[in-house]
């Protein structure tokens, strides 16, 4: 087999896997709603917990929405590799000769499309609930659009490491939340800057840099983690 | 999976002392014997330096004109904070070596580092918060140093938690080593983002160790203490690693031989 | 195709089986036998690159392998044909159509059903169909006969012999007495590491 043919089959493997994961998610579409409902419930608890003062809500809105998105991502992450690990599909992937890194990347992308993108799409509603100034709404959506893929990418490493544990989900949050700290800081800072009428493009640039770095590094680490978990 | 590898090594022995050292380290009986000879020395140097450093720091150094006597917590806090970062780095490096070259001793050393590092982190956090009481008037301020120490503690707890959650020891060690490595890549980013976050939100006051103009009579004990805790780390690490090694190899010939020698 | 020398795997610092050595050439079948818990599955997983041997070396001349293990790798939420179509597109090496292999393994009547509705034997046949799609020289089969009726056992044997006749090789682990009728069969009786 020539190298050209091999890379061709790698691309088709990537898209076959992406298509399959999306189809599987569609077959269980009610489960797709859980993270979104979770996000809505968590955010709605804040006005109930600290009072409906519009000024106060606007002040904490970026942090609240982002932390809710973080939590929603982590509860959805467990499904990233779980079923493929448990029914032996992952072993088939290892034996297929395709790099596990590529397989991880396809699965992470599918996970983001199913669990991350809906969070981004829901965020305008949350922003309205939390009385976020309308001029920072666009920045809020943008930070989530750039940030949630990073959450899926970094999260995939944690899932890869905990997948062989029966109760891996509880440990997962301990593993990934510290790693999420920089994203939380930068993203909320961007939204706050926009609310205060300050320049925010530098923050978005940092998020783009983070996205590029995690796209290049995280799938390798996730693949290594899966390899360890399979042993 | 090169079948020629073993025969090639036989032809050219003792090429590079570092490679030889790592290979020797990889042999459990050699490591056990070597570390056994080293440990008493490390403890002795640690004790001598600590007594000297604490004497200079707690007795000889004058009280601070701003903070009074409370600044002396520095001699515990600062070395611990430095060690917490250093041990994480060393754990990640050992973890990297363990993952790439599959050296079991390195897995053991990396995993033995985690509790020591976590302990230093807790000491740094506790002493920092005790120091905060007279300085800030409160036990906890979301100051950059304390906040990054807190995140570092979570990273340590993740490594320790993962290591203990997986049953098979070698698989557990490899998973935790990988996590340590991922954490180490993120650590500078976390550190600087927290630092920057702290300047962005002007809520908290100056850092406790803000003054860089420190009198030599106060600085020397700090440096001695910083040096002393490194020997503590070495001694504690090797002691833990020896115990873990004996535990893992309890059915192997070399351990049985040691037990027999001890009994007779 | 596969050359193994003194391979060993430790779990909890105990060797799972006594060191294993063998040489497998094209057209040869290695029959791995032994009692329960002697490490047949572990050996197969080491050869499959899922586990890393604690000591010993092995050399394999193929990148991809066909594998049927205890967990079959079939998605419950996809139909039989969807499962196989995915694997065909994913592997990208198949020379046969999905319908064709489904007919060969005798799942023609249930090909549109979701895999969750299949019996254990039918699931095994589905995994065998995937093996036919994989178009790999080296097969690693872990208890391929379990859950299958007599007709299914014959199916495995026919598949195996066709594979070996066309220059393939296979490592087959089984605890049963059934032996495929093939001249180029080597035996490898695993001895549990704990027994030594």
PDB file of C-alpha atoms in Angstrom, chain B residues 1-2 102 167-170 248 251-252, chain C residues 10-14 49 52 57-59:
ATOM      1  CA  UNK B   1      10.828  -4.962  19.375  1.00  0.00           C
ATOM      2  CA  UNK B   2      14.245  -5.113  17.803  1.00  0.00           C
ATOM      3  CA  UNK B 102       9.116   1.780  30.740  1.00  0.00           C
ATOM      4  CA  UNK B 167      -6.097  -1.722  40.785  1.00  0.00           C
ATOM      5  CA  UNK B 168      -3.153  -3.002  38.793  1.00  0.00           C
ATOM      6  CA  UNK B 169      -0.150  -1.114  40.220  1.00  0.00           C
ATOM      7  CA  UNK B 170       1.817  -0.705  37.014  1.00  0.00           C
ATOM      8  CA  UNK B 248       6.005  -5.131  44.699  1.00  0.00           C
ATOM      9  CA  UNK B 251       7.820 -12.838  45.763  1.00  0.00           C
ATOM     10  CA  UNK B 252      11.029 -12.207  43.823  1.00  0.00           C
TER      11      UNK B 252
ATOM     12  CA  UNK C  10       3.092  -9.856  34.571  1.00  0.00           C
ATOM     13  CA  UNK C  11      -0.007  -8.723  36.374  1.00  0.00           C
ATOM     14  CA  UNK C  12       0.278  -7.746  40.031  1.00  0.00           C
ATOM     15  CA  UNK C  13       3.983  -8.609  39.669  1.00  0.00           C
ATOM     16  CA  UNK C  14       3.203 -12.274  38.955  1.00  0.00           C
ATOM     17  CA  UNK C  49      -0.525  -4.826  20.838  1.00  0.00           C
ATOM     18  CA  UNK C  52       2.859  -4.595  26.420  1.00  0.00           C
ATOM     19  CA  UNK C  57      10.270  -9.731  22.262  1.00  0.00           C
ATOM     20  CA  UNK C  58       8.091 -10.251  19.291  1.00  0.00           C
ATOM     21  CA  UNK C  59       8.223  -9.189  15.704  1.00  0.00           C
TER      22      UNK C  59
END
